[in-house]
Amino acid sequence: MRAVDVRDLVVRFDGRPVLKGVSLSVGRGERLAVLGPNGSGKTTLLRAIVGVLEPDEGSVEVLGERPPVEGLSYVPQGHAHYEYLTPRENLRFFARMYGVPGDGIDGLVERFGLPDRRAGELSGGQRRRLDLAVALLPDPEVLILDEPTEGLDVGAKRDFLSTLERVSDERDVTVVFSTHDPVEAERLADRVVILDDGRVVAEGSPRELSRRVCGEPVVVVEGDVRGEEALPYPYTRVGDALRVRVGDPEEGMIRVLETLLDAGSRIEAVRVEEPGLADVLTVLVGGEG
């Protein structure tokens, strides 16, 4: 039995289709990223899986049942705790609400690095770890997270992803999370579903998708890069790096460097890499270039 099974899902808002026949399945213990740009339908899909939203057509099963079901926890985009309570007080409150023992709360607080202050006074990363701790209280088999690192700085994002990865491995919990960040999906997901305009446009492991969709090497340029709009190749930016898909890496690198240097770029490093999910998004969903 699959942990999550979605078939031909259609959701409409005011008559306008937001999800247009989405199908996907998630195996037990798998980590699935729902990757796509803002407005692609990611949140709507997760809400339908959780059971917060009733689909107009199609079906959703979680652990073999129609949601909402026991054994599933949901971390929405907003914080799922009370900001005027400390982490320990929050966990005790939600343990009582879930009807689960509270004897492991002190261990959760210590393990997740949660200080003894009101939640509203914590950093963004600490509050997100508190959300995760609350979701783990009922010992779920399936954990759904909607853009869990949205708004976090680089360090807080890295720490949260490490915590989520460790927890999912130790508890063998199935994880489904949405993100618009291809680097995040590459790091954490066993498999990726790419959503665009309410439709699944591709799915597979990060490596499978990169090779199947792109298949071409990428010239990565770092530094104060300018003039990329004049490049004859598709490109995308990931942080401070410019990633350019080229056919022939030797010839392509020369043309890329000539174009960028002519535009006044100050290049600190350049290398050739195999394509990644950022490049897949550029091809399938569109982007700069």
mmCIF file of C-alpha atoms in Angstrom:
data_model
loop_
_atom_site.group_PDB
_atom_site.id
_atom_site.type_symbol
_atom_site.label_atom_id
_atom_site.label_comp_id
_atom_site.label_asym_id
_atom_site.label_seq_id
_atom_site.Cartn_x
_atom_site.Cartn_y
_atom_site.Cartn_z
ATOM 1 C CA MET A 1 0.000 0.000 0.000
ATOM 2 C CA ARG A 2 1.258 3.447 -0.935
ATOM 3 C CA ALA A 3 1.509 6.120 1.738
ATOM 4 C CA VAL A 4 -0.164 8.687 -0.553
ATOM 5 C CA ASP A 5 -2.113 8.066 -3.749
ATOM 6 C CA VAL A 6 -3.590 10.945 -5.781
ATOM 7 C CA ARG A 7 -5.581 10.232 -8.929
ATOM 8 C CA ASP A 8 -6.842 12.721 -11.557
ATOM 9 C CA LEU A 9 -7.276 15.492 -8.999
ATOM 10 C CA VAL A 10 -9.201 18.590 -10.069
ATOM 11 C CA VAL A 11 -9.769 21.580 -7.787
ATOM 12 C CA ARG A 12 -11.602 24.731 -8.852
ATOM 13 C CA PHE A 13 -11.852 28.094 -7.129
ATOM 14 C CA ASP A 14 -14.810 30.200 -8.294
ATOM 15 C CA GLY A 15 -15.063 27.988 -11.353
ATOM 16 C CA ARG A 16 -11.397 28.445 -12.275
ATOM 17 C CA PRO A 17 -9.328 25.219 -12.299
ATOM 18 C CA VAL A 18 -6.305 25.379 -9.999
ATOM 19 C CA LEU A 19 -5.390 21.689 -10.186
ATOM 20 C CA LYS A 20 -6.008 20.106 -13.584
ATOM 21 C CA GLY A 21 -5.938 16.328 -13.329
ATOM 22 C CA VAL A 22 -2.978 15.839 -10.983
ATOM 23 C CA SER A 23 -1.875 12.263 -10.268
ATOM 24 C CA LEU A 24 1.007 11.123 -8.066
ATOM 25 C CA SER A 25 1.927 8.433 -5.578
ATOM 26 C CA VAL A 26 4.344 8.343 -2.659
ATOM 27 C CA GLY A 27 5.884 5.176 -1.264
ATOM 28 C CA ARG A 28 6.253 4.529 2.443
ATOM 29 C CA GLY A 29 9.383 6.108 3.846
ATOM 30 C CA GLU A 30 9.919 8.168 0.691
ATOM 31 C CA ARG A 31 10.712 11.887 0.633
ATOM 32 C CA LEU A 32 8.827 13.612 -2.198
ATOM 33 C CA ALA A 33 9.310 17.252 -3.217
ATOM 34 C CA VAL A 34 6.492 19.068 -5.004
ATOM 35 C CA LEU A 35 8.543 21.628 -6.907
ATOM 36 C CA GLY A 36 7.213 24.542 -8.904
ATOM 37 C CA PRO A 37 6.922 28.305 -9.194
ATOM 38 C CA ASN A 38 4.568 30.427 -7.116
ATOM 39 C CA GLY A 39 0.984 29.959 -8.252
ATOM 40 C CA SER A 40 1.564 26.496 -9.696
ATOM 41 C CA GLY A 41 -0.904 24.825 -7.291
ATOM 42 C CA LYS A 42 1.501 23.372 -4.712
ATOM 43 C CA THR A 43 -0.370 24.553 -1.603
ATOM 44 C CA THR A 44 -3.737 23.536 -3.050
ATOM 45 C CA LEU A 45 -2.409 20.047 -3.754
ATOM 46 C CA LEU A 46 -1.053 19.612 -0.215
ATOM 47 C CA ARG A 47 -4.279 20.875 1.337
ATOM 48 C CA ALA A 48 -6.224 18.325 -0.705
ATOM 49 C CA ILE A 49 -3.876 15.544 0.446
ATOM 50 C CA VAL A 50 -4.296 16.582 4.083
ATOM 51 C CA GLY A 51 -8.083 16.744 3.726
ATOM 52 C CA VAL A 52 -8.484 20.446 4.463
ATOM 53 C CA LEU A 53 -9.806 20.989 0.953
ATOM 54 C CA GLU A 54 -12.367 18.863 -0.874
ATOM 55 C CA PRO A 55 -11.488 18.182 -4.544
ATOM 56 C CA ASP A 56 -14.035 18.728 -7.274
ATOM 57 C CA GLU A 57 -12.934 15.628 -9.166
ATOM 58 C CA GLY A 58 -10.539 12.746 -8.622
ATOM 59 C CA SER A 59 -9.483 10.968 -5.472
ATOM 60 C CA VAL A 60 -6.940 11.130 -2.637
ATOM 61 C CA GLU A 61 -5.943 8.280 -0.345
ATOM 62 C CA VAL A 62 -3.511 8.510 2.560
ATOM 63 C CA LEU A 63 -2.528 5.219 4.206
ATOM 64 C CA GLY A 64 -5.330 3.570 2.241
ATOM 65 C CA GLU A 65 -8.065 5.902 3.484
ATOM 66 C CA ARG A 66 -9.721 9.110 2.387
ATOM 67 C CA PRO A 67 -8.262 12.080 4.310
ATOM 68 C CA PRO A 68 -8.261 13.400 6.929
ATOM 69 C CA VAL A 69 -6.742 10.330 8.573
ATOM 70 C CA GLU A 70 -4.877 9.431 11.720
ATOM 71 C CA GLY A 71 -1.186 9.009 11.147
ATOM 72 C CA LEU A 72 -0.819 12.223 9.132
ATOM 73 C CA SER A 73 0.638 15.526 10.370
ATOM 74 C CA TYR A 74 0.625 18.824 8.517
ATOM 75 C CA VAL A 75 2.956 21.816 8.812
ATOM 76 C CA PRO A 76 1.372 24.762 6.937
ATOM 77 C CA GLN A 77 3.219 27.821 5.676
ATOM 78 C CA GLY A 78 2.191 29.848 8.718
ATOM 79 C CA HIS A 79 3.416 28.920 12.176
ATOM 80 C CA ALA A 80 1.454 26.111 13.832
ATOM 81 C CA HIS A 81 2.023 27.113 17.463
ATOM 82 C CA TYR A 82 1.109 29.840 19.957
ATOM 83 C CA GLU A 83 3.624 32.677 20.061
ATOM 84 C CA TYR A 84 2.869 33.647 23.679
ATOM 85 C CA LEU A 85 3.763 30.160 24.962
ATOM 86 C CA THR A 86 7.270 28.754 25.328
ATOM 87 C CA PRO A 87 8.238 25.748 23.198
ATOM 88 C CA ARG A 88 7.756 23.422 26.162
ATOM 89 C CA GLU A 89 4.335 24.912 26.948
ATOM 90 C CA ASN A 90 3.326 24.621 23.288
ATOM 91 C CA LEU A 91 4.343 20.991 23.149
ATOM 92 C CA ARG A 92 2.482 20.178 26.371
ATOM 93 C CA PHE A 93 -0.663 21.890 25.061
ATOM 94 C CA PHE A 94 -0.600 20.047 21.733
ATOM 95 C CA ALA A 95 0.231 16.724 23.419
ATOM 96 C CA ARG A 96 -2.951 17.054 25.461
ATOM 97 C CA MET A 97 -4.907 18.070 22.366
ATOM 98 C CA TYR A 98 -3.592 15.038 20.433
ATOM 99 C CA GLY A 99 -4.145 12.766 23.429
ATOM 100 C CA VAL A 100 -0.543 11.560 23.461
ATOM 101 C CA PRO A 101 1.839 11.191 26.445
ATOM 102 C CA GLY A 102 4.003 14.188 27.222
ATOM 103 C CA ASP A 103 6.931 12.297 28.684
ATOM 104 C CA GLY A 104 9.125 12.896 25.627
ATOM 105 C CA ILE A 105 8.658 16.662 25.484
ATOM 106 C CA ASP A 106 11.826 17.600 27.375
ATOM 107 C CA GLY A 107 13.822 15.446 24.969
ATOM 108 C CA LEU A 108 12.215 17.137 21.948
ATOM 109 C CA VAL A 109 12.973 20.594 23.328
ATOM 110 C CA GLU A 110 16.605 19.693 23.915
ATOM 111 C CA ARG A 111 17.083 17.838 20.650
ATOM 112 C CA PHE A 112 15.545 20.575 18.512
ATOM 113 C CA GLY A 113 17.572 23.276 20.284
ATOM 114 C CA LEU A 114 14.531 25.261 21.482
ATOM 115 C CA PRO A 115 15.299 27.917 24.134
ATOM 116 C CA ASP A 116 13.024 28.562 27.106
ATOM 117 C CA ARG A 117 11.466 31.767 25.759
ATOM 118 C CA ARG A 118 8.092 32.664 24.307
ATOM 119 C CA ALA A 119 7.806 31.347 20.780
ATOM 120 C CA GLY A 120 7.191 34.855 19.443
ATOM 121 C CA GLU A 121 10.684 35.820 20.648
ATOM 122 C CA LEU A 122 12.444 32.967 18.837
ATOM 123 C CA SER A 123 14.273 33.206 15.527
ATOM 124 C CA GLY A 124 12.569 32.088 12.333
ATOM 125 C CA GLY A 125 14.573 28.865 12.253
ATOM 126 C CA GLN A 126 13.774 28.040 15.884
ATOM 127 C CA ARG A 127 10.066 28.643 15.311
ATOM 128 C CA ARG A 128 10.126 26.365 12.267
ATOM 129 C CA ARG A 129 11.811 23.622 14.307
ATOM 130 C CA LEU A 130 9.081 24.076 16.926
ATOM 131 C CA ASP A 131 6.454 23.596 14.198
ATOM 132 C CA LEU A 132 8.183 20.359 13.227
ATOM 133 C CA ALA A 133 8.368 19.188 16.850
ATOM 134 C CA VAL A 134 4.630 19.813 17.276
ATOM 135 C CA ALA A 135 3.874 17.844 14.105
ATOM 136 C CA LEU A 136 5.932 14.899 15.359
ATOM 137 C CA LEU A 137 4.123 14.607 18.697
ATOM 138 C CA PRO A 138 1.521 12.070 17.469
ATOM 139 C CA ASP A 139 4.299 10.009 15.826
ATOM 140 C CA PRO A 140 2.890 10.343 12.297
ATOM 141 C CA GLU A 141 3.484 7.919 9.454
ATOM 142 C CA VAL A 142 3.084 10.719 6.891
ATOM 143 C CA LEU A 143 4.371 14.279 7.307
ATOM 144 C CA ILE A 144 3.200 17.047 4.934
ATOM 145 C CA LEU A 145 5.060 20.378 4.912
ATOM 146 C CA ASP A 146 4.114 23.431 2.843
ATOM 147 C CA GLU A 147 7.158 25.570 1.907
ATOM 148 C CA PRO A 148 8.796 24.734 5.271
ATOM 149 C CA THR A 149 11.888 26.939 4.769
ATOM 150 C CA GLU A 150 10.125 29.976 3.300
ATOM 151 C CA GLY A 151 11.559 33.174 4.780
ATOM 152 C CA LEU A 152 14.536 31.516 6.488
ATOM 153 C CA ASP A 153 18.091 32.684 5.940
ATOM 154 C CA VAL A 154 20.665 30.341 4.439
ATOM 155 C CA GLY A 155 21.963 29.030 7.771
ATOM 156 C CA ALA A 156 18.510 28.492 9.278
ATOM 157 C CA LYS A 157 17.350 26.750 6.101
ATOM 158 C CA ARG A 158 20.358 24.417 6.170
ATOM 159 C CA ASP A 159 19.779 23.572 9.845
ATOM 160 C CA PHE A 160 16.078 22.898 9.332
ATOM 161 C CA LEU A 161 16.669 20.630 6.330
ATOM 162 C CA SER A 162 19.307 18.686 8.285
ATOM 163 C CA THR A 163 16.860 18.235 11.161
ATOM 164 C CA LEU A 164 14.059 17.112 8.838
ATOM 165 C CA GLU A 165 16.338 14.681 7.028
ATOM 166 C CA ARG A 166 17.562 13.156 10.291
ATOM 167 C CA VAL A 167 14.056 12.848 11.733
ATOM 168 C CA SER A 168 12.614 11.252 8.589
ATOM 169 C CA ASP A 169 15.445 8.704 8.492
ATOM 170 C CA GLU A 170 15.217 7.805 12.173
ATOM 171 C CA ARG A 171 11.431 7.503 12.257
ATOM 172 C CA ASP A 172 11.024 6.127 8.731
ATOM 173 C CA VAL A 173 8.278 8.690 8.158
ATOM 174 C CA THR A 174 6.997 9.515 4.680
ATOM 175 C CA VAL A 175 7.655 13.184 3.876
ATOM 176 C CA VAL A 176 5.894 15.281 1.230
ATOM 177 C CA PHE A 177 7.016 18.903 1.048
ATOM 178 C CA SER A 178 6.459 21.760 -1.357
ATOM 179 C CA THR A 179 9.158 24.179 -2.447
ATOM 180 C CA HIS A 180 10.085 26.578 -5.225
ATOM 181 C CA ASP A 181 13.795 26.065 -4.475
ATOM 182 C CA PRO A 182 15.415 23.430 -6.733
ATOM 183 C CA VAL A 183 18.527 23.233 -4.529
ATOM 184 C CA GLU A 184 16.341 22.342 -1.543
ATOM 185 C CA ALA A 185 14.555 19.643 -3.529
ATOM 186 C CA GLU A 186 17.859 18.193 -4.751
ATOM 187 C CA ARG A 187 19.233 18.016 -1.252
ATOM 188 C CA LEU A 188 16.312 16.365 0.515
ATOM 189 C CA ALA A 189 14.041 14.580 -1.959
ATOM 190 C CA ASP A 190 14.258 10.985 -3.148
ATOM 191 C CA ARG A 191 11.819 11.908 -5.909
ATOM 192 C CA VAL A 192 10.488 15.171 -7.330
ATOM 193 C CA VAL A 193 7.155 16.086 -8.910
ATOM 194 C CA ILE A 194 7.304 19.315 -10.910
ATOM 195 C CA LEU A 195 4.044 21.239 -10.946
ATOM 196 C CA ASP A 196 3.248 24.082 -13.325
ATOM 197 C CA ASP A 197 -0.100 25.780 -13.887
ATOM 198 C CA GLY A 198 -1.904 23.049 -11.976
ATOM 199 C CA ARG A 199 -0.415 20.141 -13.926
ATOM 200 C CA VAL A 200 2.374 17.640 -13.297
ATOM 201 C CA VAL A 201 4.908 18.308 -16.055
ATOM 202 C CA ALA A 202 7.600 15.832 -14.918
ATOM 203 C CA GLU A 203 8.526 13.458 -12.120
ATOM 204 C CA GLY A 204 11.476 11.313 -11.138
ATOM 205 C CA SER A 205 14.577 11.416 -8.999
ATOM 206 C CA PRO A 206 16.639 14.624 -9.222
ATOM 207 C CA ARG A 207 19.286 12.829 -11.276
ATOM 208 C CA GLU A 208 16.753 11.178 -13.606
ATOM 209 C CA LEU A 209 15.012 14.468 -14.273
ATOM 210 C CA SER A 210 18.252 16.339 -14.898
ATOM 211 C CA ARG A 211 19.516 13.799 -17.410
ATOM 212 C CA ARG A 212 16.181 13.179 -19.117
ATOM 213 C CA VAL A 213 15.097 16.798 -19.475
ATOM 214 C CA CYS A 214 18.399 18.604 -19.978
ATOM 215 C CA GLY A 215 21.117 16.145 -20.878
ATOM 216 C CA GLU A 216 23.522 19.001 -21.535
ATOM 217 C CA PRO A 217 26.386 20.305 -19.421
ATOM 218 C CA VAL A 218 26.111 23.624 -17.644
ATOM 219 C CA VAL A 219 28.688 26.402 -17.444
ATOM 220 C CA VAL A 220 28.545 27.933 -13.957
ATOM 221 C CA VAL A 221 29.896 31.469 -13.578
ATOM 222 C CA GLU A 222 30.345 33.133 -10.185
ATOM 223 C CA GLY A 223 31.130 36.745 -9.360
ATOM 224 C CA ASP A 224 29.723 40.136 -10.334
ATOM 225 C CA VAL A 225 28.050 38.824 -13.476
ATOM 226 C CA ARG A 226 26.524 41.225 -15.996
ATOM 227 C CA GLY A 227 25.189 41.031 -19.525
ATOM 228 C CA GLU A 228 23.641 37.590 -19.309
ATOM 229 C CA GLU A 229 20.636 38.740 -21.348
ATOM 230 C CA ALA A 230 22.929 38.818 -24.405
ATOM 231 C CA LEU A 231 23.852 35.139 -24.101
ATOM 232 C CA PRO A 232 22.758 32.868 -26.975
ATOM 233 C CA TYR A 233 22.008 30.060 -24.484
ATOM 234 C CA PRO A 234 19.278 29.433 -21.874
ATOM 235 C CA TYR A 235 20.382 30.438 -18.378
ATOM 236 C CA THR A 236 19.169 30.820 -14.814
ATOM 237 C CA ARG A 237 20.486 32.359 -11.616
ATOM 238 C CA VAL A 238 20.892 30.345 -8.419
ATOM 239 C CA GLY A 239 22.095 32.619 -5.641
ATOM 240 C CA ASP A 240 25.213 34.446 -6.848
ATOM 241 C CA ALA A 241 25.890 31.945 -9.614
ATOM 242 C CA LEU A 242 24.802 32.098 -13.251
ATOM 243 C CA ARG A 243 24.079 28.672 -14.774
ATOM 244 C CA VAL A 244 24.190 28.512 -18.585
ATOM 245 C CA ARG A 245 23.172 25.410 -20.570
ATOM 246 C CA VAL A 246 25.528 24.858 -23.492
ATOM 247 C CA GLY A 247 25.768 22.122 -26.103
ATOM 248 C CA ASP A 248 29.538 21.889 -26.461
ATOM 249 C CA PRO A 249 31.171 22.720 -23.094
ATOM 250 C CA GLU A 250 34.475 23.939 -24.578
ATOM 251 C CA GLU A 251 32.993 26.184 -27.241
ATOM 252 C CA GLY A 252 30.138 27.193 -24.956
ATOM 253 C CA MET A 253 32.440 28.295 -22.147
ATOM 254 C CA ILE A 254 34.430 30.518 -24.522
ATOM 255 C CA ARG A 255 31.288 32.219 -25.862
ATOM 256 C CA VAL A 256 29.848 32.665 -22.367
ATOM 257 C CA LEU A 257 33.019 34.244 -21.007
ATOM 258 C CA GLU A 258 33.452 36.523 -24.011
ATOM 259 C CA THR A 259 29.878 37.785 -23.732
ATOM 260 C CA LEU A 260 29.992 38.377 -19.982
ATOM 261 C CA LEU A 261 33.443 39.999 -19.978
ATOM 262 C CA ASP A 262 32.431 42.319 -22.813
ATOM 263 C CA ALA A 263 29.537 43.467 -20.621
ATOM 264 C CA GLY A 264 31.898 44.350 -17.766
ATOM 265 C CA SER A 265 31.489 41.253 -15.581
ATOM 266 C CA ARG A 266 34.037 40.589 -12.852
ATOM 267 C CA ILE A 267 34.266 36.803 -12.871
ATOM 268 C CA GLU A 268 35.635 35.034 -9.799
ATOM 269 C CA ALA A 269 35.174 31.400 -10.834
ATOM 270 C CA VAL A 270 33.917 29.335 -13.748
ATOM 271 C CA ARG A 271 33.332 25.584 -14.074
ATOM 272 C CA VAL A 272 31.368 23.019 -16.044
ATOM 273 C CA GLU A 273 28.743 20.950 -14.233
ATOM 274 C CA GLU A 274 26.147 18.379 -15.045
ATOM 275 C CA PRO A 275 22.646 19.938 -15.149
ATOM 276 C CA GLY A 276 20.527 20.131 -11.993
ATOM 277 C CA LEU A 277 16.907 20.783 -11.062
ATOM 278 C CA ALA A 278 17.347 24.525 -11.572
ATOM 279 C CA ASP A 279 18.087 23.785 -15.215
ATOM 280 C CA VAL A 280 15.133 21.395 -15.417
ATOM 281 C CA LEU A 281 12.848 24.182 -14.207
ATOM 282 C CA THR A 282 14.262 26.542 -16.815
ATOM 283 C CA VAL A 283 13.417 24.070 -19.582
ATOM 284 C CA LEU A 284 10.003 22.914 -18.362
ATOM 285 C CA VAL A 285 8.565 25.916 -16.596
ATOM 286 C CA GLY A 286 10.515 28.760 -18.145
ATOM 287 C CA GLY A 287 12.746 31.322 -16.528
ATOM 288 C CA GLU A 288 15.275 33.893 -17.381
ATOM 289 C CA GLY A 289 16.769 33.611 -20.847
#
